[in-house]
Amino acid sequence: MGSEWLSPSSAAPESPDNGPAMSPSEFESIFDQVSAWDRWPLPDRGAWNRVTARHVRDATALVRSGVVVPMARPWNTVAGPDNHKPALHYMSDLGDVEAPEPSSYKDFIAVDFHGKAVTHVDALSHIAYKGRLFGGQAARGAIDAAGAHYGSVDRLGALVTRGVLLDLPTVQDVDWLEPGQAVHAEDVLAAEDRLGVRIREGDAVLMRTGHIRRRHALGPWDASIASAGLHVDAIPLLAERGIALLGGDGDNDVRPSPVAGIHSPVHALAMAAMGVPLLDNLDLEALSAACAAAERHEFLLVLTPLNIPGGTGSPVNPVAIL
């Protein structure tokens, strides 16, 4: 794998199973069905309003072994088919500025993190549908060159709640789901049954497709063209369960999109309709192994975005504690 560039066809399948296709009118119907507008007094925190002190206390009771599993991918400064805008990292001080002692070493980092390479959380200001953010707030005026004035990542704060891992390759007895393979509501239910876990209100649901394992085995590909992820028909189930956060080892959407004219339907439904922030580009391989060893797929999840006033999201290193 390394830093080599591979064409999308060298690693991604030619015939993705992303269907069934859905019409825009069918999508609109689901949008209305799962919408949680006007539900909470703090709308720009969205579904994180579901997580109360009771949820936090219950989640901390899940800690038994004390095994801590970080889920961020490495900071990626190498251009590739799945990293169109590499992160920056360089040394700004090599110990020759502050003398005589102690010497000081400093570095600089920067990133355009909304993409396929950096582990990040999407705040509710990241996605609008038909010009409206979650809660019906018009995106025009709420977001300008200075940043987001509604639904920004600093409004989210930290999230401590119960996490659930839906380990789809384990459930389906495969190494990974192929890019373009859709995960449907029945797949979520089958995962609950096979893994002995049930999604509850206030949960953070993390879905492993084996993206990282496949990338290590076959090399990188352009995940904006083909990636395993959720089909639109799985979203009403997650809305009914009352989740607070949705994450995956891709960007949660199956690609190509099954909805004509809407390139990221799961993003639109989760954030603009349900008020559920998204975690994109997780590394769930170590968590998969830890959950298998513990014989349970629930854990304490801790997520602390950077406090960026006006930010549409933040790079993060979520942690699962078993």
CSV table of C-alpha atoms in Angstrom, one decimal, residues 86-320:
chain,number,residue,atom,x,y,z
A,86,PRO,CA,-3.3,15.9,2.3
A,87,ALA,CA,-2.9,17.2,5.9
A,88,LEU,CA,0.0,19.4,6.7
A,89,HIS,CA,2.7,18.7,9.3
A,90,TYR,CA,6.1,20.3,9.5
A,91,MET,CA,8.5,21.4,12.2
A,92,SER,CA,8.5,25.0,13.0
A,93,ASP,CA,11.2,25.0,15.7
A,94,LEU,CA,14.2,22.6,15.9
A,95,GLY,CA,15.5,23.7,19.2
A,96,ASP,CA,17.5,26.8,18.1
A,97,VAL,CA,15.2,29.6,19.2
A,98,GLU,CA,14.9,29.5,23.0
A,99,ALA,CA,18.4,29.4,24.5
A,100,PRO,CA,20.3,28.3,26.5
A,101,GLU,CA,18.2,25.6,28.2
A,102,PRO,CA,15.9,23.8,27.8
A,103,SER,CA,15.8,23.4,24.0
A,104,SER,CA,12.3,23.5,22.4
A,105,TYR,CA,10.9,21.7,19.4
A,106,LYS,CA,7.6,22.7,17.8
A,107,ASP,CA,5.5,21.7,14.9
A,108,PHE,CA,2.6,23.0,12.8
A,109,ILE,CA,-0.4,21.1,11.6
A,110,ALA,CA,-3.3,22.0,9.4
A,111,VAL,CA,-6.0,20.0,7.5
A,112,ASP,CA,-9.0,20.3,5.2
A,113,PHE,CA,-10.6,17.4,7.1
A,114,HIS,CA,-13.9,16.9,5.3
A,115,GLY,CA,-12.8,14.2,3.0
A,116,LYS,CA,-12.0,10.5,3.0
A,117,ALA,CA,-8.7,10.4,4.9
A,118,VAL,CA,-9.0,12.2,8.2
A,119,THR,CA,-11.1,10.9,11.2
A,120,HIS,CA,-13.5,13.7,12.0
A,121,VAL,CA,-16.9,14.6,13.3
A,122,ASP,CA,-19.4,16.5,11.2
A,123,ALA,CA,-21.3,19.2,13.1
A,124,LEU,CA,-24.8,20.0,12.1
A,125,SER,CA,-23.6,23.0,10.1
A,126,HIS,CA,-21.9,20.8,7.7
A,127,ILE,CA,-24.9,19.6,5.7
A,128,ALA,CA,-28.0,21.5,4.4
A,129,TYR,CA,-30.8,20.0,2.4
A,130,LYS,CA,-32.7,22.3,0.1
A,131,GLY,CA,-30.9,25.2,1.7
A,132,ARG,CA,-32.0,24.2,5.3
A,133,LEU,CA,-29.9,23.0,8.2
A,134,PHE,CA,-31.3,20.8,10.9
A,135,GLY,CA,-34.3,22.4,12.5
A,136,GLY,CA,-35.2,24.4,9.4
A,137,GLN,CA,-32.5,27.0,9.9
A,138,ALA,CA,-31.6,28.6,6.5
A,139,ALA,CA,-28.0,27.9,5.7
A,140,ARG,CA,-27.7,31.3,3.9
A,141,GLY,CA,-26.9,33.8,6.6
A,142,ALA,CA,-26.2,31.1,9.2
A,143,ILE,CA,-22.9,30.2,7.5
A,144,ASP,CA,-20.6,32.7,5.9
A,145,ALA,CA,-16.9,33.4,5.4
A,146,ALA,CA,-16.4,33.8,9.2
A,147,GLY,CA,-17.8,30.3,9.9
A,148,ALA,CA,-21.1,28.8,11.1
A,149,HIS,CA,-23.3,30.8,13.4
A,150,TYR,CA,-25.6,27.9,14.0
A,151,GLY,CA,-24.9,24.2,14.5
A,152,SER,CA,-21.2,24.7,14.8
A,153,VAL,CA,-18.9,22.1,16.4
A,154,ASP,CA,-18.3,24.1,19.6
A,155,ARG,CA,-22.0,23.9,20.3
A,156,LEU,CA,-21.7,20.1,20.5
A,157,GLY,CA,-19.3,19.9,23.3
A,158,ALA,CA,-18.1,16.4,24.4
A,159,LEU,CA,-20.1,13.2,24.1
A,160,VAL,CA,-19.9,10.4,26.6
A,161,THR,CA,-22.4,7.6,25.9
A,162,ARG,CA,-22.9,4.0,25.2
A,163,GLY,CA,-21.2,2.9,22.0
A,164,VAL,CA,-22.4,-0.1,19.8
A,165,LEU,CA,-20.2,-1.7,17.2
A,166,LEU,CA,-22.0,-3.2,14.2
A,167,ASP,CA,-19.2,-5.5,12.9
A,168,LEU,CA,-20.7,-6.3,9.4
A,169,PRO,CA,-17.8,-8.5,8.1
A,170,THR,CA,-17.9,-10.6,11.2
A,171,VAL,CA,-21.7,-11.0,10.9
A,172,GLN,CA,-21.4,-11.8,7.2
A,173,ASP,CA,-18.4,-14.1,7.5
A,174,VAL,CA,-16.2,-12.1,5.1
A,175,ASP,CA,-13.0,-10.1,5.4
A,176,TRP,CA,-14.7,-6.9,4.3
A,177,LEU,CA,-17.7,-5.5,2.5
A,178,GLU,CA,-16.8,-4.6,-1.1
A,179,PRO,CA,-16.9,-0.9,-2.0
A,180,GLY,CA,-20.4,-0.1,-3.3
A,181,GLN,CA,-22.1,-2.6,-1.1
A,182,ALA,CA,-25.1,-1.2,0.7
A,183,VAL,CA,-26.0,-2.0,4.3
A,184,HIS,CA,-29.8,-2.3,4.7
A,185,ALA,CA,-32.1,-2.3,7.7
A,186,GLU,CA,-32.3,-6.1,7.7
A,187,ASP,CA,-28.4,-6.1,7.9
A,188,VAL,CA,-28.5,-3.9,11.0
A,189,LEU,CA,-31.1,-6.2,12.6
A,190,ALA,CA,-29.1,-9.3,11.6
A,191,ALA,CA,-26.0,-7.7,13.2
A,192,GLU,CA,-27.8,-7.0,16.4
A,193,ASP,CA,-29.0,-10.6,16.6
A,194,ARG,CA,-25.6,-12.2,15.7
A,195,LEU,CA,-23.6,-9.9,18.0
A,196,GLY,CA,-26.0,-10.0,20.9
A,197,VAL,CA,-26.5,-6.3,21.2
A,198,ARG,CA,-29.5,-3.9,20.7
A,199,ILE,CA,-29.3,-0.2,19.7
A,200,ARG,CA,-31.0,2.0,22.3
A,201,GLU,CA,-31.8,5.7,22.7
A,202,GLY,CA,-28.8,7.9,23.1
A,203,ASP,CA,-26.4,5.4,21.6
A,204,ALA,CA,-23.4,6.0,19.4
A,205,VAL,CA,-23.7,3.5,16.6
A,206,LEU,CA,-20.4,2.6,14.8
A,207,MET,CA,-20.5,0.5,11.7
A,208,ARG,CA,-17.5,-1.5,10.5
A,209,THR,CA,-17.3,-2.5,6.9
A,210,GLY,CA,-13.7,-3.6,6.9
A,211,HIS,CA,-12.6,-0.5,4.8
A,212,ILE,CA,-9.2,-0.3,6.6
A,213,ARG,CA,-8.5,-4.0,6.3
A,214,ARG,CA,-9.3,-3.9,2.6
A,215,ARG,CA,-7.1,-0.8,2.1
A,216,HIS,CA,-4.2,-2.6,3.7
A,217,ALA,CA,-4.7,-5.7,1.7
A,218,LEU,CA,-5.4,-4.2,-1.8
A,219,GLY,CA,-4.3,-0.6,-1.6
A,220,PRO,CA,-6.2,2.7,-1.6
A,221,TRP,CA,-9.0,3.6,-4.0
A,222,ASP,CA,-11.2,6.7,-4.5
A,223,ALA,CA,-13.9,6.2,-1.8
A,224,SER,CA,-15.9,9.1,-3.3
A,225,ILE,CA,-16.6,6.8,-6.3
A,226,ALA,CA,-17.3,3.5,-4.5
A,227,SER,CA,-17.5,2.7,-0.8
A,228,ALA,CA,-19.6,0.4,1.4
A,229,GLY,CA,-22.1,2.2,3.6
A,230,LEU,CA,-25.6,2.6,4.7
A,231,HIS,CA,-28.5,2.5,2.3
A,232,VAL,CA,-31.3,5.1,2.8
A,233,ASP,CA,-33.7,2.3,3.9
A,234,ALA,CA,-31.6,1.7,7.1
A,235,ILE,CA,-32.1,5.2,8.4
A,236,PRO,CA,-35.8,4.9,9.6
A,237,LEU,CA,-34.7,2.0,11.9
A,238,LEU,CA,-31.9,4.1,13.4
A,239,ALA,CA,-34.2,7.1,13.8
A,240,GLU,CA,-36.8,4.9,15.5
A,241,ARG,CA,-34.2,3.7,18.0
A,242,GLY,CA,-33.2,7.3,18.8
A,243,ILE,CA,-29.5,7.2,18.2
A,244,ALA,CA,-27.3,10.2,19.2
A,245,LEU,CA,-24.3,9.6,16.9
A,246,LEU,CA,-23.6,7.6,13.8
A,247,GLY,CA,-20.1,6.6,12.6
A,248,GLY,CA,-18.2,4.3,10.3
A,249,ASP,CA,-14.9,3.3,8.8
A,250,GLY,CA,-16.0,5.1,5.6
A,251,ASP,CA,-18.2,8.2,5.5
A,252,ASN,CA,-21.4,6.3,6.3
A,253,ASP,CA,-23.0,6.7,2.8
A,254,VAL,CA,-22.9,3.8,0.3
A,255,ARG,CA,-21.4,5.1,-2.9
A,256,PRO,CA,-22.5,5.5,-5.6
A,257,SER,CA,-25.6,7.0,-4.1
A,258,PRO,CA,-28.8,5.0,-4.8
A,259,VAL,CA,-30.8,8.3,-4.9
A,260,ALA,CA,-30.7,10.2,-8.2
A,261,GLY,CA,-29.5,13.8,-7.7
A,262,ILE,CA,-28.5,13.4,-4.1
A,263,HIS,CA,-24.8,12.4,-3.6
A,264,SER,CA,-24.9,11.9,0.2
A,265,PRO,CA,-28.4,10.9,1.2
A,266,VAL,CA,-27.4,9.4,4.5
A,267,HIS,CA,-25.6,12.7,5.4
A,268,ALA,CA,-28.7,14.6,4.5
A,269,LEU,CA,-31.0,12.4,6.5
A,270,ALA,CA,-28.8,12.0,9.6
A,271,MET,CA,-27.8,15.6,10.0
A,272,ALA,CA,-30.3,17.8,8.2
A,273,ALA,CA,-33.4,15.7,9.2
A,274,MET,CA,-32.5,13.8,12.4
A,275,GLY,CA,-29.9,16.1,13.9
A,276,VAL,CA,-27.4,13.2,14.3
A,277,PRO,CA,-23.7,14.2,13.9
A,278,LEU,CA,-21.6,11.8,11.9
A,279,LEU,CA,-18.2,10.3,12.6
A,280,ASP,CA,-16.3,9.7,9.3
A,281,ASN,CA,-13.2,7.6,8.5
A,282,LEU,CA,-12.8,5.7,11.7
A,283,ASP,CA,-10.3,2.9,12.1
A,284,LEU,CA,-12.4,0.1,13.6
A,285,GLU,CA,-10.0,-2.8,13.2
A,286,ALA,CA,-8.6,-2.7,16.8
A,287,LEU,CA,-12.1,-2.2,18.2
A,288,SER,CA,-13.3,-5.2,16.2
A,289,ALA,CA,-10.6,-7.4,17.7
A,290,ALA,CA,-11.2,-6.0,21.3
A,291,CYS,CA,-15.0,-6.6,21.1
A,292,ALA,CA,-14.4,-10.1,19.8
A,293,ALA,CA,-12.0,-10.9,22.6
A,294,ALA,CA,-14.4,-9.4,25.2
A,295,GLU,CA,-17.4,-11.2,23.5
A,296,ARG,CA,-19.5,-8.1,23.6
A,297,HIS,CA,-20.1,-5.2,21.2
A,298,GLU,CA,-21.0,-2.4,23.6
A,299,PHE,CA,-18.6,-0.1,25.4
A,300,LEU,CA,-18.2,3.4,26.8
A,301,LEU,CA,-17.5,5.9,24.0
A,302,VAL,CA,-15.8,9.2,24.6
A,303,LEU,CA,-15.7,11.8,21.9
A,304,THR,CA,-14.2,15.3,22.4
A,305,PRO,CA,-14.2,17.5,19.3
A,306,LEU,CA,-11.9,20.5,19.3
A,307,ASN,CA,-13.5,23.7,20.5
A,308,ILE,CA,-13.6,25.6,17.2
A,309,PRO,CA,-16.1,28.5,17.3
A,310,GLY,CA,-17.9,28.5,13.9
A,311,GLY,CA,-16.4,25.2,12.8
A,312,THR,CA,-18.4,22.8,10.7
A,313,GLY,CA,-16.7,19.8,12.3
A,314,SER,CA,-13.4,18.8,13.9
A,315,PRO,CA,-10.7,16.2,13.6
A,316,VAL,CA,-11.1,13.7,16.5
A,317,ASN,CA,-9.6,10.7,18.1
A,318,PRO,CA,-12.7,8.9,19.6
A,319,VAL,CA,-12.0,6.3,22.3
A,320,ALA,CA,-13.8,3.2,23.2
